């Protein structure tokens, strides 16, 4: 069994058990020894300020624009 960090809602973090995937042909399964929460994506998920929660990415203009959220809680990191 593996573990992952799940942001259930802004300010709520859980560590949940997940099934280890079975590697397919040409793939390997690695075990992570250490990890951390970055001040970027994970912290915005924790705070509820991730721009994907309230807008959508416009690849042509390379910026977030008003629109439907493209991510919702829970967010697995």
PDB file of N, CA and C in Angstrom:
ATOM      1  N   UNK A   1       0.843  -1.190   0.000  1.00  0.00           N
ATOM      2  CA  UNK A   1       0.000   0.000   0.000  1.00  0.00           C
ATOM      3  C   UNK A   1       0.880   1.242   0.000  1.00  0.00           C
ATOM      4  N   UNK A   2       0.446   2.220  -0.795  1.00  0.00           N
ATOM      5  CA  UNK A   2       1.121   3.499  -0.818  1.00  0.00           C
ATOM      6  C   UNK A   2       0.290   4.542  -0.093  1.00  0.00           C
ATOM      7  N   UNK A   3       0.801   5.738  -0.036  1.00  0.00           N
ATOM      8  CA  UNK A   3       0.106   6.845   0.612  1.00  0.00           C
ATOM      9  C   UNK A   3       0.170   8.071  -0.286  1.00  0.00           C
ATOM     10  N   UNK A   4      -0.845   8.907  -0.164  1.00  0.00           N
ATOM     11  CA  UNK A   4      -0.806  10.185  -0.867  1.00  0.00           C
ATOM     12  C   UNK A   4      -1.441  11.249   0.010  1.00  0.00           C
ATOM     13  N   UNK A   5      -1.097  12.482  -0.302  1.00  0.00           N
ATOM     14  CA  UNK A   5      -1.659  13.633   0.404  1.00  0.00           C
ATOM     15  C   UNK A   5      -2.917  14.046  -0.342  1.00  0.00           C
ATOM     16  N   UNK A   6      -4.008  14.186   0.392  1.00  0.00           N
ATOM     17  CA  UNK A   6      -5.281  14.598  -0.208  1.00  0.00           C
ATOM     18  C   UNK A   6      -5.756  15.877   0.479  1.00  0.00           C
ATOM     19  N   UNK A   7      -5.991  16.906  -0.330  1.00  0.00           N
ATOM     20  CA  UNK A   7      -6.593  18.147   0.160  1.00  0.00           C
ATOM     21  C   UNK A   7      -8.094  17.982  -0.011  1.00  0.00           C
ATOM     22  N   UNK A   8      -8.813  17.757   1.099  1.00  0.00           N
ATOM     23  CA  UNK A   8     -10.251  17.498   1.046  1.00  0.00           C
ATOM     24  C   UNK A   8     -11.051  18.767   0.851  1.00  0.00           C
ATOM     25  N   UNK A   9     -10.548  19.864   1.378  1.00  0.00           N
ATOM     26  CA  UNK A   9     -11.160  21.187   1.261  1.00  0.00           C
ATOM     27  C   UNK A   9     -10.087  22.183   1.675  1.00  0.00           C
ATOM     28  N   UNK A  10     -10.294  23.478   1.467  1.00  0.00           N
ATOM     29  CA  UNK A  10      -9.275  24.434   1.900  1.00  0.00           C
ATOM     30  C   UNK A  10      -8.965  24.257   3.388  1.00  0.00           C
ATOM     31  N   UNK A  11      -7.697  24.115   3.699  1.00  0.00           N
ATOM     32  CA  UNK A  11      -7.252  23.970   5.085  1.00  0.00           C
ATOM     33  C   UNK A  11      -7.370  22.575   5.656  1.00  0.00           C
ATOM     34  N   UNK A  12      -7.820  21.614   4.855  1.00  0.00           N
ATOM     35  CA  UNK A  12      -7.977  20.237   5.333  1.00  0.00           C
ATOM     36  C   UNK A  12      -7.101  19.304   4.520  1.00  0.00           C
ATOM     37  N   UNK A  13      -6.176  18.634   5.219  1.00  0.00           N
ATOM     38  CA  UNK A  13      -5.236  17.730   4.564  1.00  0.00           C
ATOM     39  C   UNK A  13      -5.326  16.366   5.234  1.00  0.00           C
ATOM     40  N   UNK A  14      -5.351  15.314   4.422  1.00  0.00           N
ATOM     41  CA  UNK A  14      -5.354  13.949   4.926  1.00  0.00           C
ATOM     42  C   UNK A  14      -4.269  13.163   4.202  1.00  0.00           C
ATOM     43  N   UNK A  15      -3.733  12.162   4.877  1.00  0.00           N
ATOM     44  CA  UNK A  15      -2.863  11.191   4.226  1.00  0.00           C
ATOM     45  C   UNK A  15      -3.693   9.927   4.088  1.00  0.00           C
ATOM     46  N   UNK A  16      -3.883   9.482   2.853  1.00  0.00           N
ATOM     47  CA  UNK A  16      -4.736   8.327   2.596  1.00  0.00           C
ATOM     48  C   UNK A  16      -3.934   7.195   1.964  1.00  0.00           C
ATOM     49  N   UNK A  17      -4.354   5.970   2.256  1.00  0.00           N
ATOM     50  CA  UNK A  17      -3.720   4.795   1.656  1.00  0.00           C
ATOM     51  C   UNK A  17      -4.312   4.557   0.274  1.00  0.00           C
ATOM     52  N   UNK A  18      -3.461   4.181  -0.657  1.00  0.00           N
ATOM     53  CA  UNK A  18      -3.891   3.863  -2.019  1.00  0.00           C
ATOM     54  C   UNK A  18      -3.233   2.560  -2.449  1.00  0.00           C
ATOM     55  N   UNK A  19      -3.892   1.859  -3.346  1.00  0.00           N
ATOM     56  CA  UNK A  19      -3.322   0.630  -3.906  1.00  0.00           C
ATOM     57  C   UNK A  19      -2.111   0.974  -4.767  1.00  0.00           C
ATOM     58  N   UNK A  20      -1.070   0.179  -4.643  1.00  0.00           N
ATOM     59  CA  UNK A  20       0.078   0.361  -5.526  1.00  0.00           C
ATOM     60  C   UNK A  20      -0.317  -0.070  -6.929  1.00  0.00           C
ATOM     61  N   UNK A  21       0.017   0.739  -7.932  1.00  0.00           N
ATOM     62  CA  UNK A  21      -0.314   0.351  -9.302  1.00  0.00           C
ATOM     63  C   UNK A  21       0.573  -0.799  -9.766  1.00  0.00           C
ATOM     64  N   UNK A  22       0.095  -1.545 -10.723  1.00  0.00           N
ATOM     65  CA  UNK A  22       0.897  -2.605 -11.340  1.00  0.00           C
ATOM     66  C   UNK A  22       1.538  -2.027 -12.590  1.00  0.00           C
ATOM     67  N   UNK A  23       2.877  -2.012 -12.648  1.00  0.00           N
ATOM     68  CA  UNK A  23       3.530  -1.450 -13.842  1.00  0.00           C
ATOM     69  C   UNK A  23       3.218  -2.274 -15.085  1.00  0.00           C
ATOM     70  N   UNK A  24       3.051  -1.573 -16.187  1.00  0.00           N
ATOM     71  CA  UNK A  24       2.828  -2.218 -17.470  1.00  0.00           C
ATOM     72  C   UNK A  24       4.144  -2.471 -18.172  1.00  0.00           C
ATOM     73  N   UNK A  25       4.079  -2.982 -19.382  1.00  0.00           N
ATOM     74  CA  UNK A  25       5.312  -3.235 -20.152  1.00  0.00           C
ATOM     75  C   UNK A  25       6.132  -1.950 -20.320  1.00  0.00           C
ATOM     76  N   UNK A  26       7.411  -2.037 -20.039  1.00  0.00           N
ATOM     77  CA  UNK A  26       8.302  -0.892 -20.188  1.00  0.00           C
ATOM     78  C   UNK A  26       8.199   0.123 -19.062  1.00  0.00           C
ATOM     79  N   UNK A  27       7.453  -0.189 -17.996  1.00  0.00           N
ATOM     80  CA  UNK A  27       7.285   0.724 -16.861  1.00  0.00           C
ATOM     81  C   UNK A  27       7.938   0.117 -15.620  1.00  0.00           C
ATOM     82  N   UNK A  28       8.244   0.960 -14.647  1.00  0.00           N
ATOM     83  CA  UNK A  28       8.782   0.504 -13.368  1.00  0.00           C
ATOM     84  C   UNK A  28       7.979   1.151 -12.250  1.00  0.00           C
ATOM     85  N   UNK A  29       7.980   0.530 -11.081  1.00  0.00           N
ATOM     86  CA  UNK A  29       7.321   1.069  -9.902  1.00  0.00           C
ATOM     87  C   UNK A  29       8.407   1.550  -8.952  1.00  0.00           C
ATOM     88  N   UNK A  30       8.377   2.829  -8.603  1.00  0.00           N
ATOM     89  CA  UNK A  30       9.372   3.417  -7.707  1.00  0.00           C
ATOM     90  C   UNK A  30       8.746   3.710  -6.358  1.00  0.00           C
ATOM     91  N   UNK A  31       9.552   3.663  -5.334  1.00  0.00           N
ATOM     92  CA  UNK A  31       9.098   4.026  -3.997  1.00  0.00           C
ATOM     93  C   UNK A  31       9.711   5.371  -3.635  1.00  0.00           C
ATOM     94  N   UNK A  32       8.876   6.306  -3.207  1.00  0.00           N
ATOM     95  CA  UNK A  32       9.348   7.625  -2.813  1.00  0.00           C
ATOM     96  C   UNK A  32       9.852   7.561  -1.379  1.00  0.00           C
ATOM     97  N   UNK A  33      11.085   7.997  -1.152  1.00  0.00           N
ATOM     98  CA  UNK A  33      11.652   7.981   0.201  1.00  0.00           C
ATOM     99  C   UNK A  33      11.245   9.227   0.977  1.00  0.00           C
ATOM    100  N   UNK A  34      11.232  10.380   0.334  1.00  0.00           N
ATOM    101  CA  UNK A  34      10.882  11.639   0.982  1.00  0.00           C
ATOM    102  C   UNK A  34      10.088  12.505   0.011  1.00  0.00           C
ATOM    103  N   UNK A  35       9.263  13.340   0.554  1.00  0.00           N
ATOM    104  CA  UNK A  35       8.520  14.281  -0.260  1.00  0.00           C
ATOM    105  C   UNK A  35       8.261  15.519   0.575  1.00  0.00           C
ATOM    106  N   UNK A  36       7.720  16.531  -0.039  1.00  0.00           N
ATOM    107  CA  UNK A  36       7.430  17.758   0.696  1.00  0.00           C
ATOM    108  C   UNK A  36       6.291  18.513   0.042  1.00  0.00           C
ATOM    109  N   UNK A  37       5.828  19.509   0.725  1.00  0.00           N
ATOM    110  CA  UNK A  37       4.779  20.381   0.203  1.00  0.00           C
ATOM    111  C   UNK A  37       5.472  21.620  -0.352  1.00  0.00           C
ATOM    112  N   UNK A  38       5.275  21.875  -1.629  1.00  0.00           N
ATOM    113  CA  UNK A  38       5.929  23.024  -2.250  1.00  0.00           C
ATOM    114  C   UNK A  38       5.133  24.299  -1.966  1.00  0.00           C
ATOM    115  N   UNK A  39       5.799  25.442  -2.045  1.00  0.00           N
ATOM    116  CA  UNK A  39       5.070  26.694  -1.846  1.00  0.00           C
ATOM    117  C   UNK A  39       4.246  27.084  -3.075  1.00  0.00           C
ATOM    118  N   UNK A  40       4.218  26.227  -4.068  1.00  0.00           N
ATOM    119  CA  UNK A  40       3.462  26.506  -5.286  1.00  0.00           C
ATOM    120  C   UNK A  40       2.132  25.781  -5.292  1.00  0.00           C
ATOM    121  N   UNK A  41       2.044  24.757  -6.122  1.00  0.00           N
ATOM    122  CA  UNK A  41       0.777  24.070  -6.364  1.00  0.00           C
ATOM    123  C   UNK A  41       0.126  23.522  -5.099  1.00  0.00           C
ATOM    124  N   UNK A  42       0.871  22.782  -4.280  1.00  0.00           N
ATOM    125  CA  UNK A  42       0.264  22.174  -3.093  1.00  0.00           C
ATOM    126  C   UNK A  42      -0.211  23.215  -2.094  1.00  0.00           C
ATOM    127  N   UNK A  43       0.555  24.257  -1.898  1.00  0.00           N
ATOM    128  CA  UNK A  43       0.140  25.283  -0.938  1.00  0.00           C
ATOM    129  C   UNK A  43      -1.109  26.022  -1.422  1.00  0.00           C
ATOM    130  N   UNK A  44      -1.225  26.247  -2.716  1.00  0.00           N
ATOM    131  CA  UNK A  44      -2.445  26.897  -3.221  1.00  0.00           C
ATOM    132  C   UNK A  44      -3.654  25.974  -3.075  1.00  0.00           C
ATOM    133  N   UNK A  45      -3.447  24.658  -3.192  1.00  0.00           N
ATOM    134  CA  UNK A  45      -4.548  23.711  -2.968  1.00  0.00           C
ATOM    135  C   UNK A  45      -4.963  23.740  -1.502  1.00  0.00           C
ATOM    136  N   UNK A  46      -3.987  23.796  -0.592  1.00  0.00           N
ATOM    137  CA  UNK A  46      -4.279  23.864   0.842  1.00  0.00           C
ATOM    138  C   UNK A  46      -5.037  25.152   1.190  1.00  0.00           C
ATOM    139  N   UNK A  47      -4.592  26.250   0.635  1.00  0.00           N
ATOM    140  CA  UNK A  47      -5.209  27.548   0.948  1.00  0.00           C
ATOM    141  C   UNK A  47      -6.527  27.786   0.217  1.00  0.00           C
ATOM    142  N   UNK A  48      -6.775  27.037  -0.845  1.00  0.00           N
ATOM    143  CA  UNK A  48      -7.976  27.263  -1.649  1.00  0.00           C
ATOM    144  C   UNK A  48      -7.813  28.375  -2.655  1.00  0.00           C
ATOM    145  N   UNK A  49      -6.547  28.740  -2.960  1.00  0.00           N
ATOM    146  CA  UNK A  49      -6.278  29.835  -3.882  1.00  0.00           C
ATOM    147  C   UNK A  49      -5.764  29.363  -5.242  1.00  0.00           C
ATOM    148  N   UNK A  50      -5.780  28.062  -5.489  1.00  0.00           N
ATOM    149  CA  UNK A  50      -5.317  27.549  -6.772  1.00  0.00           C
ATOM    150  C   UNK A  50      -6.193  28.135  -7.875  1.00  0.00           C
ATOM    151  N   UNK A  51      -5.625  28.763  -8.894  1.00  0.00           N
ATOM    152  CA  UNK A  51      -6.438  29.405  -9.932  1.00  0.00           C
ATOM    153  C   UNK A  51      -7.325  28.432 -10.701  1.00  0.00           C
ATOM    154  N   UNK A  52      -6.960  27.150 -10.750  1.00  0.00           N
ATOM    155  CA  UNK A  52      -7.794  26.164 -11.445  1.00  0.00           C
ATOM    156  C   UNK A  52      -9.116  25.927 -10.718  1.00  0.00           C
ATOM    157  N   UNK A  53      -9.227  26.338  -9.447  1.00  0.00           N
ATOM    158  CA  UNK A  53     -10.463  26.151  -8.683  1.00  0.00           C
ATOM    159  C   UNK A  53     -11.543  27.161  -9.059  1.00  0.00           C
ATOM    160  N   UNK A  54     -11.160  28.255  -9.726  1.00  0.00           N
ATOM    161  CA  UNK A  54     -12.138  29.309 -10.034  1.00  0.00           C
ATOM    162  C   UNK A  54     -12.093  29.792 -11.483  1.00  0.00           C
ATOM    163  N   UNK A  55     -11.151  29.278 -12.269  1.00  0.00           N
ATOM    164  CA  UNK A  55     -11.026  29.761 -13.640  1.00  0.00           C
ATOM    165  C   UNK A  55     -10.442  28.658 -14.509  1.00  0.00           C
ATOM    166  N   UNK A  56     -10.257  28.971 -15.769  1.00  0.00           N
ATOM    167  CA  UNK A  56      -9.674  27.989 -16.673  1.00  0.00           C
ATOM    168  C   UNK A  56      -8.478  28.584 -17.401  1.00  0.00           C
ATOM    169  N   UNK A  57      -7.565  27.716 -17.805  1.00  0.00           N
ATOM    170  CA  UNK A  57      -6.341  28.124 -18.490  1.00  0.00           C
ATOM    171  C   UNK A  57      -6.619  28.275 -19.974  1.00  0.00           C
ATOM    172  N   UNK A  58      -6.224  29.410 -20.520  1.00  0.00           N
ATOM    173  CA  UNK A  58      -6.340  29.651 -21.962  1.00  0.00           C
ATOM    174  C   UNK A  58      -4.944  29.483 -22.559  1.00  0.00           C
ATOM    175  N   UNK A  59      -4.685  28.348 -23.224  1.00  0.00           N
ATOM    176  CA  UNK A  59      -3.339  28.111 -23.750  1.00  0.00           C
ATOM    177  C   UNK A  59      -2.925  29.093 -24.840  1.00  0.00           C
ATOM    178  N   UNK A  60      -3.874  29.630 -25.583  1.00  0.00           N
ATOM    179  CA  UNK A  60      -3.528  30.580 -26.643  1.00  0.00           C
ATOM    180  C   UNK A  60      -2.999  31.888 -26.049  1.00  0.00           C
ATOM    181  N   UNK A  61      -3.652  32.358 -24.986  1.00  0.00           N
ATOM    182  CA  UNK A  61      -3.222  33.610 -24.347  1.00  0.00           C
ATOM    183  C   UNK A  61      -2.241  33.383 -23.200  1.00  0.00           C
ATOM    184  N   UNK A  62      -2.077  32.107 -22.804  1.00  0.00           N
ATOM    185  CA  UNK A  62      -1.170  31.727 -21.728  1.00  0.00           C
ATOM    186  C   UNK A  62      -1.499  32.450 -20.421  1.00  0.00           C
ATOM    187  N   UNK A  63      -2.803  32.433 -20.084  1.00  0.00           N
ATOM    188  CA  UNK A  63      -3.242  33.012 -18.818  1.00  0.00           C
ATOM    189  C   UNK A  63      -4.573  32.405 -18.404  1.00  0.00           C
ATOM    190  N   UNK A  64      -4.921  32.609 -17.131  1.00  0.00           N
ATOM    191  CA  UNK A  64      -6.200  32.128 -16.625  1.00  0.00           C
ATOM    192  C   UNK A  64      -7.284  33.129 -16.988  1.00  0.00           C
ATOM    193  N   UNK A  65      -8.432  32.605 -17.387  1.00  0.00           N
ATOM    194  CA  UNK A  65      -9.556  33.451 -17.778  1.00  0.00           C
ATOM    195  C   UNK A  65     -10.789  33.021 -16.984  1.00  0.00           C
ATOM    196  N   UNK A  66     -11.757  33.926 -16.810  1.00  0.00           N
ATOM    197  CA  UNK A  66     -12.984  33.540 -16.118  1.00  0.00           C
ATOM    198  C   UNK A  66     -13.650  32.361 -16.819  1.00  0.00           C
ATOM    199  N   UNK A  67     -14.189  31.490 -16.043  1.00  0.00           N
ATOM    200  CA  UNK A  67     -14.849  30.319 -16.607  1.00  0.00           C
ATOM    201  C   UNK A  67     -15.035  29.269 -15.549  1.00  0.00           C
ATOM    202  N   UNK A  68     -15.436  28.111 -15.968  1.00  0.00           N
ATOM    203  CA  UNK A  68     -15.662  27.014 -15.040  1.00  0.00           C
ATOM    204  C   UNK A  68     -14.370  26.507 -14.440  1.00  0.00           C
ATOM    205  N   UNK A  69     -14.460  26.081 -13.196  1.00  0.00           N
ATOM    206  CA  UNK A  69     -13.295  25.506 -12.522  1.00  0.00           C
ATOM    207  C   UNK A  69     -12.882  24.222 -13.232  1.00  0.00           C
ATOM    208  N   UNK A  70     -11.582  24.026 -13.380  1.00  0.00           N
ATOM    209  CA  UNK A  70     -11.092  22.802 -14.002  1.00  0.00           C
ATOM    210  C   UNK A  70     -10.575  21.819 -12.955  1.00  0.00           C
ATOM    211  N   UNK A  71     -10.548  22.222 -11.689  1.00  0.00           N
ATOM    212  CA  UNK A  71     -10.211  21.340 -10.569  1.00  0.00           C
ATOM    213  C   UNK A  71     -11.258  21.547  -9.478  1.00  0.00           C
ATOM    214  N   UNK A  72     -11.535  20.479  -8.765  1.00  0.00           N
ATOM    215  CA  UNK A  72     -12.431  20.549  -7.617  1.00  0.00           C
ATOM    216  C   UNK A  72     -11.843  19.692  -6.499  1.00  0.00           C
ATOM    217  N   UNK A  73     -12.303  19.934  -5.295  1.00  0.00           N
ATOM    218  CA  UNK A  73     -11.879  19.112  -4.162  1.00  0.00           C
ATOM    219  C   UNK A  73     -12.621  17.792  -4.186  1.00  0.00           C
ATOM    220  N   UNK A  74     -11.997  16.705  -3.768  1.00  0.00           N
ATOM    221  CA  UNK A  74     -10.658  16.607  -3.213  1.00  0.00           C
ATOM    222  C   UNK A  74      -9.591  16.669  -4.301  1.00  0.00           C
ATOM    223  N   UNK A  75      -8.422  17.174  -3.922  1.00  0.00           N
ATOM    224  CA  UNK A  75      -7.271  17.261  -4.820  1.00  0.00           C
ATOM    225  C   UNK A  75      -6.196  16.339  -4.265  1.00  0.00           C
ATOM    226  N   UNK A  76      -5.764  15.384  -5.057  1.00  0.00           N
ATOM    227  CA  UNK A  76      -4.701  14.461  -4.644  1.00  0.00           C
ATOM    228  C   UNK A  76      -3.368  14.984  -5.119  1.00  0.00           C
ATOM    229  N   UNK A  77      -2.412  15.033  -4.201  1.00  0.00           N
ATOM    230  CA  UNK A  77      -1.072  15.527  -4.535  1.00  0.00           C
ATOM    231  C   UNK A  77      -0.071  14.400  -4.526  1.00  0.00           C
TER     232      UNK A  77
END
